[in-house]
């Protein structure tokens, strides 16, 4: 080992020992020694050693000293890295020096030098606590771009914080639109914050309310979804077909088809024309619980209500009739109806009708009981 490597090793060892000591005087003495050594000779310090020192200042709550060490990195021949930014932001936020913490964070963002997802989540939460939710959102956007996996608790906290100010509620709604799966399922608190934000500010348009209704519906909280619709009406807005459709979808996904049909009745009272998607949602719901008569009734109702069934509705119903009810006769009638309407059924589903039909014929020929009761 050369003399320079020896000196580096000695300094690193000294830093480790003192950083485990947690005594303020020793920490400052170490910092004085590091500055003196680094100014006399470059290369005797490592980034890891300086990061450990900043982490020590963070534990001791010494923001000014941590910031001095941060600013000295270049002079001491070291390059800032993700850990440097994280520990410096941590101590400054602990001391509630949020403006200075944000100046460090901006450098981190400019260099696209983000720490791991858990640490980024903490940074977001610190700025939210300091009343800098909009700045925290900037961190969130880069983290998303870099595919960092953030703690859901930090993301939810950011949404709630953005909802506290009228000018940032829209950012919260954009985030909520991106929620999916488990995140959306357990996002009742963030959606509630969004509703409170909407109530406080000037009346937003249907699209904003629809975003919240959609969120509650996908999360399965149908009572809250209906409350938001009531809120829309109280604020002079008319829920559109999309609003009713997402609520129907929420009920249908939970097997609550009576409630879904009640919402359909409300929609028909308010709108002269519905969309094919509205009916497709209910057809799919009835097929899911194998109530095919009601699904067929809805298909006929579509035509009476001026909505032309699409291939999707027919395809879903025919597949369900064949796979679940083994009712190729009804499926074949629907196929004929499609032909009359100029609609084309894909080959796989057409083959399914033929297969069930042949299966029943084989059962009859062999003297077995018919497949379809």
mmCIF file of C-alpha atoms in Angstrom:
data_model
loop_
_atom_site.group_PDB
_atom_site.id
_atom_site.type_symbol
_atom_site.label_atom_id
_atom_site.label_comp_id
_atom_site.label_asym_id
_atom_site.label_seq_id
_atom_site.Cartn_x
_atom_site.Cartn_y
_atom_site.Cartn_z
ATOM 1 C CA UNK A 1 0.000 0.000 0.000
ATOM 2 C CA UNK A 2 1.419 3.446 -1.015
ATOM 3 C CA UNK A 3 1.703 6.471 1.267
ATOM 4 C CA UNK A 4 -1.373 8.149 -0.279
ATOM 5 C CA UNK A 5 -3.514 5.031 0.119
ATOM 6 C CA UNK A 6 -2.320 4.749 3.720
ATOM 7 C CA UNK A 7 -3.344 8.330 4.469
ATOM 8 C CA UNK A 8 -6.775 7.768 2.890
ATOM 9 C CA UNK A 9 -7.253 4.620 4.956
ATOM 10 C CA UNK A 10 -6.243 6.398 8.177
ATOM 11 C CA UNK A 11 -8.649 9.298 7.550
ATOM 12 C CA UNK A 12 -11.501 6.915 6.660
ATOM 13 C CA UNK A 13 -10.907 4.879 9.823
ATOM 14 C CA UNK A 14 -10.805 8.016 11.950
ATOM 15 C CA UNK A 15 -14.098 9.226 10.430
ATOM 16 C CA UNK A 16 -15.777 5.878 11.161
ATOM 17 C CA UNK A 17 -14.635 5.892 14.790
ATOM 18 C CA UNK A 18 -15.751 9.450 15.498
ATOM 19 C CA UNK A 19 -19.030 9.103 13.582
ATOM 20 C CA UNK A 20 -19.950 6.245 15.918
ATOM 21 C CA UNK A 21 -19.150 8.432 18.924
ATOM 22 C CA UNK A 22 -21.929 11.061 18.449
ATOM 23 C CA UNK A 23 -20.138 13.719 20.510
ATOM 24 C CA UNK A 24 -20.495 17.221 19.107
ATOM 25 C CA UNK A 25 -16.978 18.437 20.059
ATOM 26 C CA UNK A 26 -15.333 15.411 18.418
ATOM 27 C CA UNK A 27 -17.417 15.948 15.278
ATOM 28 C CA UNK A 28 -16.279 19.576 14.956
ATOM 29 C CA UNK A 29 -12.639 18.629 15.694
ATOM 30 C CA UNK A 30 -12.852 15.975 12.988
ATOM 31 C CA UNK A 31 -14.261 18.499 10.520
ATOM 32 C CA UNK A 32 -11.401 20.916 11.273
ATOM 33 C CA UNK A 33 -8.883 18.118 10.714
ATOM 34 C CA UNK A 34 -10.539 17.086 7.435
ATOM 35 C CA UNK A 35 -10.525 20.655 6.137
ATOM 36 C CA UNK A 36 -6.875 21.092 7.060
ATOM 37 C CA UNK A 37 -5.842 17.768 5.510
ATOM 38 C CA UNK A 38 -7.857 18.322 2.360
ATOM 39 C CA UNK A 39 -6.623 21.837 1.790
ATOM 40 C CA UNK A 40 -2.996 20.738 2.154
ATOM 41 C CA UNK A 41 -3.258 17.691 -0.070
ATOM 42 C CA UNK A 42 -5.955 16.506 -2.452
ATOM 43 C CA UNK A 43 -6.872 12.823 -2.595
ATOM 44 C CA UNK A 44 -6.672 12.022 1.118
ATOM 45 C CA UNK A 45 -10.449 12.164 1.484
ATOM 46 C CA UNK A 46 -13.161 9.935 0.027
ATOM 47 C CA UNK A 47 -16.751 10.810 -0.784
ATOM 48 C CA UNK A 48 -17.909 8.116 1.633
ATOM 49 C CA UNK A 49 -15.946 9.691 4.497
ATOM 50 C CA UNK A 50 -17.445 13.134 3.852
ATOM 51 C CA UNK A 51 -20.929 11.653 3.536
ATOM 52 C CA UNK A 52 -20.492 9.926 6.900
ATOM 53 C CA UNK A 53 -19.496 13.259 8.417
ATOM 54 C CA UNK A 54 -22.592 15.000 6.968
ATOM 55 C CA UNK A 55 -24.733 12.101 8.258
ATOM 56 C CA UNK A 56 -23.158 12.650 11.699
ATOM 57 C CA UNK A 57 -23.994 16.367 11.584
ATOM 58 C CA UNK A 58 -27.542 15.333 10.634
ATOM 59 C CA UNK A 59 -27.811 13.080 13.695
ATOM 60 C CA UNK A 60 -26.501 15.926 15.846
ATOM 61 C CA UNK A 61 -28.917 18.394 14.218
ATOM 62 C CA UNK A 62 -26.106 20.657 12.992
ATOM 63 C CA UNK A 63 -27.447 22.037 9.727
ATOM 64 C CA UNK A 64 -24.923 24.865 9.339
ATOM 65 C CA UNK A 65 -21.949 22.507 9.722
ATOM 66 C CA UNK A 66 -23.478 19.992 7.278
ATOM 67 C CA UNK A 67 -24.019 22.761 4.726
ATOM 68 C CA UNK A 68 -20.416 23.922 5.131
ATOM 69 C CA UNK A 69 -19.213 20.381 4.449
ATOM 70 C CA UNK A 70 -21.527 20.165 1.424
ATOM 71 C CA UNK A 71 -20.136 23.403 -0.019
ATOM 72 C CA UNK A 72 -16.535 22.226 0.540
ATOM 73 C CA UNK A 73 -16.821 19.049 -1.529
ATOM 74 C CA UNK A 74 -15.227 20.550 -4.632
ATOM 75 C CA UNK A 75 -12.425 22.223 -2.679
ATOM 76 C CA UNK A 76 -11.627 18.892 -1.014
ATOM 77 C CA UNK A 77 -11.420 17.061 -4.344
ATOM 78 C CA UNK A 78 -14.655 15.118 -3.974
ATOM 79 C CA UNK A 79 -17.737 14.874 -6.183
ATOM 80 C CA UNK A 80 -21.258 15.126 -4.728
ATOM 81 C CA UNK A 81 -23.322 11.949 -5.005
ATOM 82 C CA UNK A 82 -26.829 10.750 -4.095
ATOM 83 C CA UNK A 83 -25.960 10.150 -0.440
ATOM 84 C CA UNK A 84 -24.420 13.607 -0.115
ATOM 85 C CA UNK A 85 -27.619 15.253 -1.284
ATOM 86 C CA UNK A 86 -29.814 13.030 0.864
ATOM 87 C CA UNK A 87 -27.977 13.574 4.168
ATOM 88 C CA UNK A 88 -27.630 17.332 3.564
ATOM 89 C CA UNK A 89 -31.333 17.732 2.756
ATOM 90 C CA UNK A 90 -32.174 15.578 5.778
ATOM 91 C CA UNK A 91 -30.338 17.744 8.324
ATOM 92 C CA UNK A 92 -31.569 21.032 6.841
ATOM 93 C CA UNK A 93 -35.186 19.821 6.913
ATOM 94 C CA UNK A 94 -34.725 18.576 10.479
ATOM 95 C CA UNK A 95 -33.679 22.095 11.405
ATOM 96 C CA UNK A 96 -36.638 23.500 9.412
ATOM 97 C CA UNK A 97 -34.266 25.354 7.052
ATOM 98 C CA UNK A 98 -36.442 24.452 4.088
ATOM 99 C CA UNK A 99 -35.370 27.158 1.648
ATOM 100 C CA UNK A 100 -31.721 26.141 1.953
ATOM 101 C CA UNK A 101 -32.730 22.474 1.763
ATOM 102 C CA UNK A 102 -34.566 23.212 -1.475
ATOM 103 C CA UNK A 103 -31.476 24.893 -2.966
ATOM 104 C CA UNK A 104 -29.568 21.640 -2.317
ATOM 105 C CA UNK A 105 -32.458 19.639 -3.739
ATOM 106 C CA UNK A 106 -32.482 21.722 -6.923
ATOM 107 C CA UNK A 107 -28.828 20.819 -7.493
ATOM 108 C CA UNK A 108 -29.741 17.173 -6.974
ATOM 109 C CA UNK A 109 -32.549 17.430 -9.528
ATOM 110 C CA UNK A 110 -30.380 19.310 -12.044
ATOM 111 C CA UNK A 111 -27.807 16.536 -11.823
ATOM 112 C CA UNK A 112 -30.568 13.875 -11.882
ATOM 113 C CA UNK A 113 -28.739 12.315 -8.948
ATOM 114 C CA UNK A 114 -31.581 10.729 -6.977
ATOM 115 C CA UNK A 115 -31.028 8.348 -4.037
ATOM 116 C CA UNK A 116 -33.111 5.172 -3.686
ATOM 117 C CA UNK A 117 -36.914 5.258 -3.713
ATOM 118 C CA UNK A 118 -37.284 5.054 0.066
ATOM 119 C CA UNK A 119 -34.980 8.041 0.579
ATOM 120 C CA UNK A 120 -36.713 10.030 -2.168
ATOM 121 C CA UNK A 121 -40.003 9.301 -0.390
ATOM 122 C CA UNK A 122 -38.577 10.792 2.799
ATOM 123 C CA UNK A 123 -37.394 13.902 0.937
ATOM 124 C CA UNK A 124 -40.892 14.358 -0.498
ATOM 125 C CA UNK A 125 -42.432 13.997 2.973
ATOM 126 C CA UNK A 126 -39.976 16.481 4.537
ATOM 127 C CA UNK A 127 -40.812 19.181 2.006
ATOM 128 C CA UNK A 128 -44.536 18.520 2.438
ATOM 129 C CA UNK A 129 -44.158 19.022 6.185
ATOM 130 C CA UNK A 130 -42.316 22.256 5.477
ATOM 131 C CA UNK A 131 -45.167 23.630 3.361
ATOM 132 C CA UNK A 132 -43.335 23.036 0.072
ATOM 133 C CA UNK A 133 -45.695 20.527 -1.521
ATOM 134 C CA UNK A 134 -45.265 22.015 -5.003
ATOM 135 C CA UNK A 135 -41.486 21.593 -4.723
ATOM 136 C CA UNK A 136 -42.005 18.061 -3.404
ATOM 137 C CA UNK A 137 -44.122 17.373 -6.484
ATOM 138 C CA UNK A 138 -41.153 18.347 -8.685
ATOM 139 C CA UNK A 139 -39.088 15.684 -6.893
ATOM 140 C CA UNK A 140 -41.936 13.199 -7.404
ATOM 141 C CA UNK A 141 -42.046 13.844 -11.168
ATOM 142 C CA UNK A 142 -38.325 13.134 -11.622
ATOM 143 C CA UNK A 143 -38.600 10.035 -9.437
ATOM 144 C CA UNK A 144 -41.434 8.774 -11.658
ATOM 145 C CA UNK A 145 -39.364 9.510 -14.742
ATOM 146 C CA UNK A 146 -36.459 7.541 -13.255
ATOM 147 C CA UNK A 147 -38.795 4.643 -12.290
ATOM 148 C CA UNK A 148 -38.014 4.990 -8.594
ATOM 149 C CA UNK A 149 -40.323 2.870 -6.425
ATOM 150 C CA UNK A 150 -41.647 5.340 -3.856
ATOM 151 C CA UNK A 151 -43.355 4.377 -0.578
ATOM 152 C CA UNK A 152 -47.105 4.741 -1.114
ATOM 153 C CA UNK A 153 -47.387 6.563 2.212
ATOM 154 C CA UNK A 154 -45.126 9.346 0.888
ATOM 155 C CA UNK A 155 -47.103 9.593 -2.356
ATOM 156 C CA UNK A 156 -50.398 9.761 -0.434
ATOM 157 C CA UNK A 157 -48.966 12.425 1.869
ATOM 158 C CA UNK A 158 -47.926 14.466 -1.174
ATOM 159 C CA UNK A 159 -51.444 14.248 -2.650
ATOM 160 C CA UNK A 160 -52.994 15.388 0.645
ATOM 161 C CA UNK A 161 -50.475 18.242 0.933
ATOM 162 C CA UNK A 162 -51.127 19.437 -2.624
ATOM 163 C CA UNK A 163 -54.848 19.528 -1.866
ATOM 164 C CA UNK A 164 -54.313 22.118 0.880
ATOM 165 C CA UNK A 165 -53.845 24.924 -1.661
ATOM 166 C CA UNK A 166 -56.233 25.808 -4.470
ATOM 167 C CA UNK A 167 -53.429 26.299 -6.992
ATOM 168 C CA UNK A 168 -52.037 22.770 -6.489
ATOM 169 C CA UNK A 169 -55.242 20.698 -6.251
ATOM 170 C CA UNK A 170 -54.987 20.041 -9.993
ATOM 171 C CA UNK A 171 -51.527 18.480 -9.515
ATOM 172 C CA UNK A 172 -53.007 16.165 -6.870
ATOM 173 C CA UNK A 173 -55.792 15.085 -9.251
ATOM 174 C CA UNK A 174 -53.254 14.338 -11.979
ATOM 175 C CA UNK A 175 -51.411 12.104 -9.521
ATOM 176 C CA UNK A 176 -54.622 10.350 -8.510
ATOM 177 C CA UNK A 177 -55.374 9.622 -12.164
ATOM 178 C CA UNK A 178 -52.134 7.650 -12.247
ATOM 179 C CA UNK A 179 -53.064 5.473 -9.261
ATOM 180 C CA UNK A 180 -53.819 1.856 -10.153
ATOM 181 C CA UNK A 181 -54.198 -1.544 -8.530
ATOM 182 C CA UNK A 182 -53.556 -1.681 -4.790
ATOM 183 C CA UNK A 183 -52.540 1.991 -4.669
ATOM 184 C CA UNK A 184 -55.995 3.047 -5.897
ATOM 185 C CA UNK A 185 -57.787 0.467 -3.766
ATOM 186 C CA UNK A 186 -56.380 1.930 -0.548
ATOM 187 C CA UNK A 187 -56.313 5.586 -1.592
ATOM 188 C CA UNK A 188 -59.492 6.679 0.203
ATOM 189 C CA UNK A 189 -57.695 9.324 2.296
ATOM 190 C CA UNK A 190 -55.998 11.026 -0.711
ATOM 191 C CA UNK A 191 -59.290 11.064 -2.624
ATOM 192 C CA UNK A 192 -61.038 12.539 0.415
ATOM 193 C CA UNK A 193 -58.391 15.278 0.525
ATOM 194 C CA UNK A 194 -59.059 16.007 -3.132
ATOM 195 C CA UNK A 195 -62.784 16.344 -2.471
ATOM 196 C CA UNK A 196 -62.113 18.805 0.357
ATOM 197 C CA UNK A 197 -59.827 20.769 -1.944
ATOM 198 C CA UNK A 198 -62.480 20.907 -4.636
ATOM 199 C CA UNK A 199 -65.088 22.108 -2.142
ATOM 200 C CA UNK A 200 -62.846 24.907 -0.920
ATOM 201 C CA UNK A 201 -61.851 26.423 -4.243
ATOM 202 C CA UNK A 202 -63.781 27.827 -7.208
ATOM 203 C CA UNK A 203 -66.111 25.307 -8.884
ATOM 204 C CA UNK A 204 -64.032 23.054 -11.173
ATOM 205 C CA UNK A 205 -65.446 21.387 -14.270
ATOM 206 C CA UNK A 206 -66.866 17.912 -14.739
ATOM 207 C CA UNK A 207 -63.498 16.410 -15.717
ATOM 208 C CA UNK A 208 -62.021 17.176 -12.298
ATOM 209 C CA UNK A 209 -64.968 15.711 -10.380
ATOM 210 C CA UNK A 210 -65.057 12.701 -12.714
ATOM 211 C CA UNK A 211 -61.465 11.947 -11.797
ATOM 212 C CA UNK A 212 -62.426 11.688 -8.131
ATOM 213 C CA UNK A 213 -65.613 9.693 -8.851
ATOM 214 C CA UNK A 214 -63.545 7.303 -10.970
ATOM 215 C CA UNK A 215 -61.031 6.927 -8.156
ATOM 216 C CA UNK A 216 -63.637 6.089 -5.534
ATOM 217 C CA UNK A 217 -65.421 3.695 -7.903
ATOM 218 C CA UNK A 218 -62.263 1.771 -8.741
ATOM 219 C CA UNK A 219 -61.402 1.648 -5.046
ATOM 220 C CA UNK A 220 -64.849 0.144 -4.405
ATOM 221 C CA UNK A 221 -66.051 2.963 -2.125
ATOM 222 C CA UNK A 222 -69.362 3.518 -3.856
ATOM 223 C CA UNK A 223 -70.930 5.594 -1.078
ATOM 224 C CA UNK A 224 -68.151 8.168 -1.485
ATOM 225 C CA UNK A 225 -68.542 8.102 -5.267
ATOM 226 C CA UNK A 226 -72.254 8.885 -4.924
ATOM 227 C CA UNK A 227 -71.442 11.675 -2.447
ATOM 228 C CA UNK A 228 -69.172 13.305 -5.025
ATOM 229 C CA UNK A 229 -71.968 13.150 -7.624
ATOM 230 C CA UNK A 230 -74.262 14.865 -5.116
ATOM 231 C CA UNK A 231 -71.553 17.469 -4.533
ATOM 232 C CA UNK A 232 -71.323 18.078 -8.289
ATOM 233 C CA UNK A 233 -75.068 18.698 -8.470
ATOM 234 C CA UNK A 234 -74.978 20.994 -5.419
ATOM 235 C CA UNK A 235 -72.342 23.085 -7.176
ATOM 236 C CA UNK A 236 -74.457 23.467 -10.300
ATOM 237 C CA UNK A 237 -72.820 20.792 -12.424
ATOM 238 C CA UNK A 238 -74.647 18.064 -14.332
ATOM 239 C CA UNK A 239 -73.009 14.619 -14.038
ATOM 240 C CA UNK A 240 -72.329 13.397 -17.565
ATOM 241 C CA UNK A 241 -72.703 9.916 -19.040
ATOM 242 C CA UNK A 242 -69.089 9.103 -18.116
ATOM 243 C CA UNK A 243 -69.783 9.942 -14.458
ATOM 244 C CA UNK A 244 -72.673 7.502 -14.271
ATOM 245 C CA UNK A 245 -70.781 4.844 -16.244
ATOM 246 C CA UNK A 246 -67.816 4.703 -13.862
ATOM 247 C CA UNK A 247 -70.188 4.398 -10.885
ATOM 248 C CA UNK A 248 -72.058 1.567 -12.626
ATOM 249 C CA UNK A 249 -68.723 -0.087 -13.303
ATOM 250 C CA UNK A 250 -67.819 0.143 -9.619
ATOM 251 C CA UNK A 251 -71.070 -1.527 -8.597
ATOM 252 C CA UNK A 252 -70.795 -4.156 -11.368
ATOM 253 C CA UNK A 253 -67.246 -5.069 -10.354
ATOM 254 C CA UNK A 254 -68.539 -5.736 -6.859
ATOM 255 C CA UNK A 255 -71.441 -7.854 -8.143
ATOM 256 C CA UNK A 256 -73.981 -5.220 -7.012
ATOM 257 C CA UNK A 257 -76.036 -5.287 -10.194
ATOM 258 C CA UNK A 258 -79.267 -3.982 -8.625
ATOM 259 C CA UNK A 259 -77.432 -0.847 -7.521
ATOM 260 C CA UNK A 260 -75.779 -0.556 -10.946
ATOM 261 C CA UNK A 261 -79.173 -0.696 -12.654
ATOM 262 C CA UNK A 262 -80.513 1.948 -10.291
ATOM 263 C CA UNK A 263 -77.706 4.247 -11.438
ATOM 264 C CA UNK A 264 -78.631 3.376 -15.041
ATOM 265 C CA UNK A 265 -82.200 4.526 -14.341
ATOM 266 C CA UNK A 266 -80.881 7.833 -12.945
ATOM 267 C CA UNK A 267 -78.680 8.269 -16.021
ATOM 268 C CA UNK A 268 -81.633 7.681 -18.369
ATOM 269 C CA UNK A 269 -83.649 10.327 -16.542
ATOM 270 C CA UNK A 270 -80.869 12.903 -16.964
ATOM 271 C CA UNK A 271 -79.603 12.034 -20.464
ATOM 272 C CA UNK A 272 -81.507 11.324 -23.668
ATOM 273 C CA UNK A 273 -78.681 9.189 -25.065
ATOM 274 C CA UNK A 274 -76.188 6.908 -23.336
ATOM 275 C CA UNK A 275 -72.975 5.405 -24.667
ATOM 276 C CA UNK A 276 -72.283 1.802 -25.715
ATOM 277 C CA UNK A 277 -69.679 1.661 -22.925
ATOM 278 C CA UNK A 278 -72.434 2.270 -20.362
ATOM 279 C CA UNK A 279 -74.345 -0.805 -21.475
ATOM 280 C CA UNK A 280 -71.221 -2.875 -22.030
ATOM 281 C CA UNK A 281 -70.351 -2.323 -18.364
ATOM 282 C CA UNK A 282 -73.693 -3.791 -17.282
ATOM 283 C CA UNK A 283 -73.716 -6.632 -19.837
ATOM 284 C CA UNK A 284 -70.280 -7.641 -18.581
ATOM 285 C CA UNK A 285 -71.519 -7.433 -14.980
ATOM 286 C CA UNK A 286 -74.490 -9.725 -15.601
ATOM 287 C CA UNK A 287 -72.320 -12.199 -17.528
ATOM 288 C CA UNK A 288 -69.932 -12.264 -14.576
ATOM 289 C CA UNK A 289 -72.710 -13.435 -12.224
ATOM 290 C CA UNK A 290 -74.201 -15.634 -14.970
ATOM 291 C CA UNK A 291 -77.558 -13.842 -15.220
ATOM 292 C CA UNK A 292 -77.680 -14.099 -18.997
ATOM 293 C CA UNK A 293 -81.403 -13.304 -19.404
ATOM 294 C CA UNK A 294 -80.825 -9.872 -17.898
ATOM 295 C CA UNK A 295 -77.752 -9.351 -20.077
ATOM 296 C CA UNK A 296 -79.843 -10.151 -23.179
ATOM 297 C CA UNK A 297 -82.563 -7.798 -21.986
ATOM 298 C CA UNK A 298 -80.014 -4.999 -21.717
ATOM 299 C CA UNK A 299 -78.783 -5.734 -25.227
ATOM 300 C CA UNK A 300 -82.318 -5.199 -26.545
ATOM 301 C CA UNK A 301 -82.790 -2.120 -24.386
ATOM 302 C CA UNK A 302 -79.742 -0.550 -25.987
ATOM 303 C CA UNK A 303 -81.490 -0.502 -29.352
ATOM 304 C CA UNK A 304 -84.684 0.935 -27.842
ATOM 305 C CA UNK A 305 -82.635 3.690 -26.242
ATOM 306 C CA UNK A 306 -80.949 4.644 -29.494
ATOM 307 C CA UNK A 307 -77.613 2.991 -28.746
ATOM 308 C CA UNK A 308 -76.273 0.561 -31.310
ATOM 309 C CA UNK A 309 -74.582 -2.492 -29.735
ATOM 310 C CA UNK A 310 -70.926 -2.893 -30.653
ATOM 311 C CA UNK A 311 -69.010 -6.084 -31.316
ATOM 312 C CA UNK A 312 -67.731 -5.959 -27.707
ATOM 313 C CA UNK A 313 -71.193 -6.467 -26.209
ATOM 314 C CA UNK A 314 -72.011 -9.366 -28.534
ATOM 315 C CA UNK A 315 -68.591 -10.955 -28.127
ATOM 316 C CA UNK A 316 -68.724 -10.894 -24.328
ATOM 317 C CA UNK A 317 -72.254 -12.269 -24.181
ATOM 318 C CA UNK A 318 -71.662 -15.012 -26.759
ATOM 319 C CA UNK A 319 -68.471 -16.152 -25.037
ATOM 320 C CA UNK A 320 -70.236 -16.278 -21.663
ATOM 321 C CA UNK A 321 -73.219 -18.166 -23.089
ATOM 322 C CA UNK A 322 -70.919 -20.770 -24.623
ATOM 323 C CA UNK A 323 -68.395 -21.171 -21.817
ATOM 324 C CA UNK A 324 -70.674 -20.847 -18.784
ATOM 325 C CA UNK A 325 -74.200 -21.753 -19.907
ATOM 326 C CA UNK A 326 -73.244 -23.982 -22.888
ATOM 327 C CA UNK A 327 -76.178 -22.303 -24.667
ATOM 328 C CA UNK A 328 -75.107 -22.375 -28.309
ATOM 329 C CA UNK A 329 -78.678 -21.766 -29.551
ATOM 330 C CA UNK A 330 -78.932 -18.309 -28.009
ATOM 331 C CA UNK A 331 -75.339 -17.595 -29.012
ATOM 332 C CA UNK A 332 -76.133 -18.526 -32.621
ATOM 333 C CA UNK A 333 -79.170 -16.212 -32.645
ATOM 334 C CA UNK A 334 -76.937 -13.365 -31.491
ATOM 335 C CA UNK A 335 -74.455 -14.224 -34.250
ATOM 336 C CA UNK A 336 -77.248 -13.979 -36.828
ATOM 337 C CA UNK A 337 -78.297 -10.660 -35.340
ATOM 338 C CA UNK A 338 -74.739 -9.392 -35.697
ATOM 339 C CA UNK A 339 -74.687 -10.345 -39.370
ATOM 340 C CA UNK A 340 -77.931 -8.456 -39.937
ATOM 341 C CA UNK A 341 -76.357 -5.379 -38.337
ATOM 342 C CA UNK A 342 -73.202 -5.646 -40.416
ATOM 343 C CA UNK A 343 -71.011 -6.643 -37.456
ATOM 344 C CA UNK A 344 -68.272 -9.255 -37.668
ATOM 345 C CA UNK A 345 -67.518 -11.740 -34.887
ATOM 346 C CA UNK A 346 -63.922 -12.920 -34.597
ATOM 347 C CA UNK A 347 -63.019 -16.455 -35.639
ATOM 348 C CA UNK A 348 -62.216 -17.690 -32.149
ATOM 349 C CA UNK A 349 -65.683 -16.863 -30.779
ATOM 350 C CA UNK A 350 -67.386 -18.236 -33.911
ATOM 351 C CA UNK A 351 -65.419 -21.438 -33.408
ATOM 352 C CA UNK A 352 -66.572 -21.550 -29.805
ATOM 353 C CA UNK A 353 -70.244 -21.632 -30.857
ATOM 354 C CA UNK A 354 -69.494 -24.484 -33.291
ATOM 355 C CA UNK A 355 -67.546 -26.437 -30.665
ATOM 356 C CA UNK A 356 -70.344 -26.283 -28.061
ATOM 357 C CA UNK A 357 -72.907 -27.207 -30.720
ATOM 358 C CA UNK A 358 -70.871 -30.254 -31.803
ATOM 359 C CA UNK A 359 -70.272 -31.251 -28.194
ATOM 360 C CA UNK A 360 -74.006 -31.384 -27.540
ATOM 361 C CA UNK A 361 -74.625 -33.329 -30.756
ATOM 362 C CA UNK A 362 -72.052 -35.936 -29.689
ATOM 363 C CA UNK A 363 -73.726 -36.241 -26.284
ATOM 364 C CA UNK A 364 -77.137 -36.810 -27.915
ATOM 365 C CA UNK A 365 -75.725 -39.399 -30.362
ATOM 366 C CA UNK A 366 -74.122 -41.345 -27.541
ATOM 367 C CA UNK A 367 -77.368 -41.394 -25.587
ATOM 368 C CA UNK A 368 -76.094 -39.144 -22.820
ATOM 369 C CA UNK A 369 -78.178 -36.410 -21.246
ATOM 370 C CA UNK A 370 -78.067 -33.118 -23.175
ATOM 371 C CA UNK A 371 -75.351 -30.743 -22.026
ATOM 372 C CA UNK A 372 -77.771 -27.857 -21.720
ATOM 373 C CA UNK A 373 -80.383 -28.420 -19.035
#
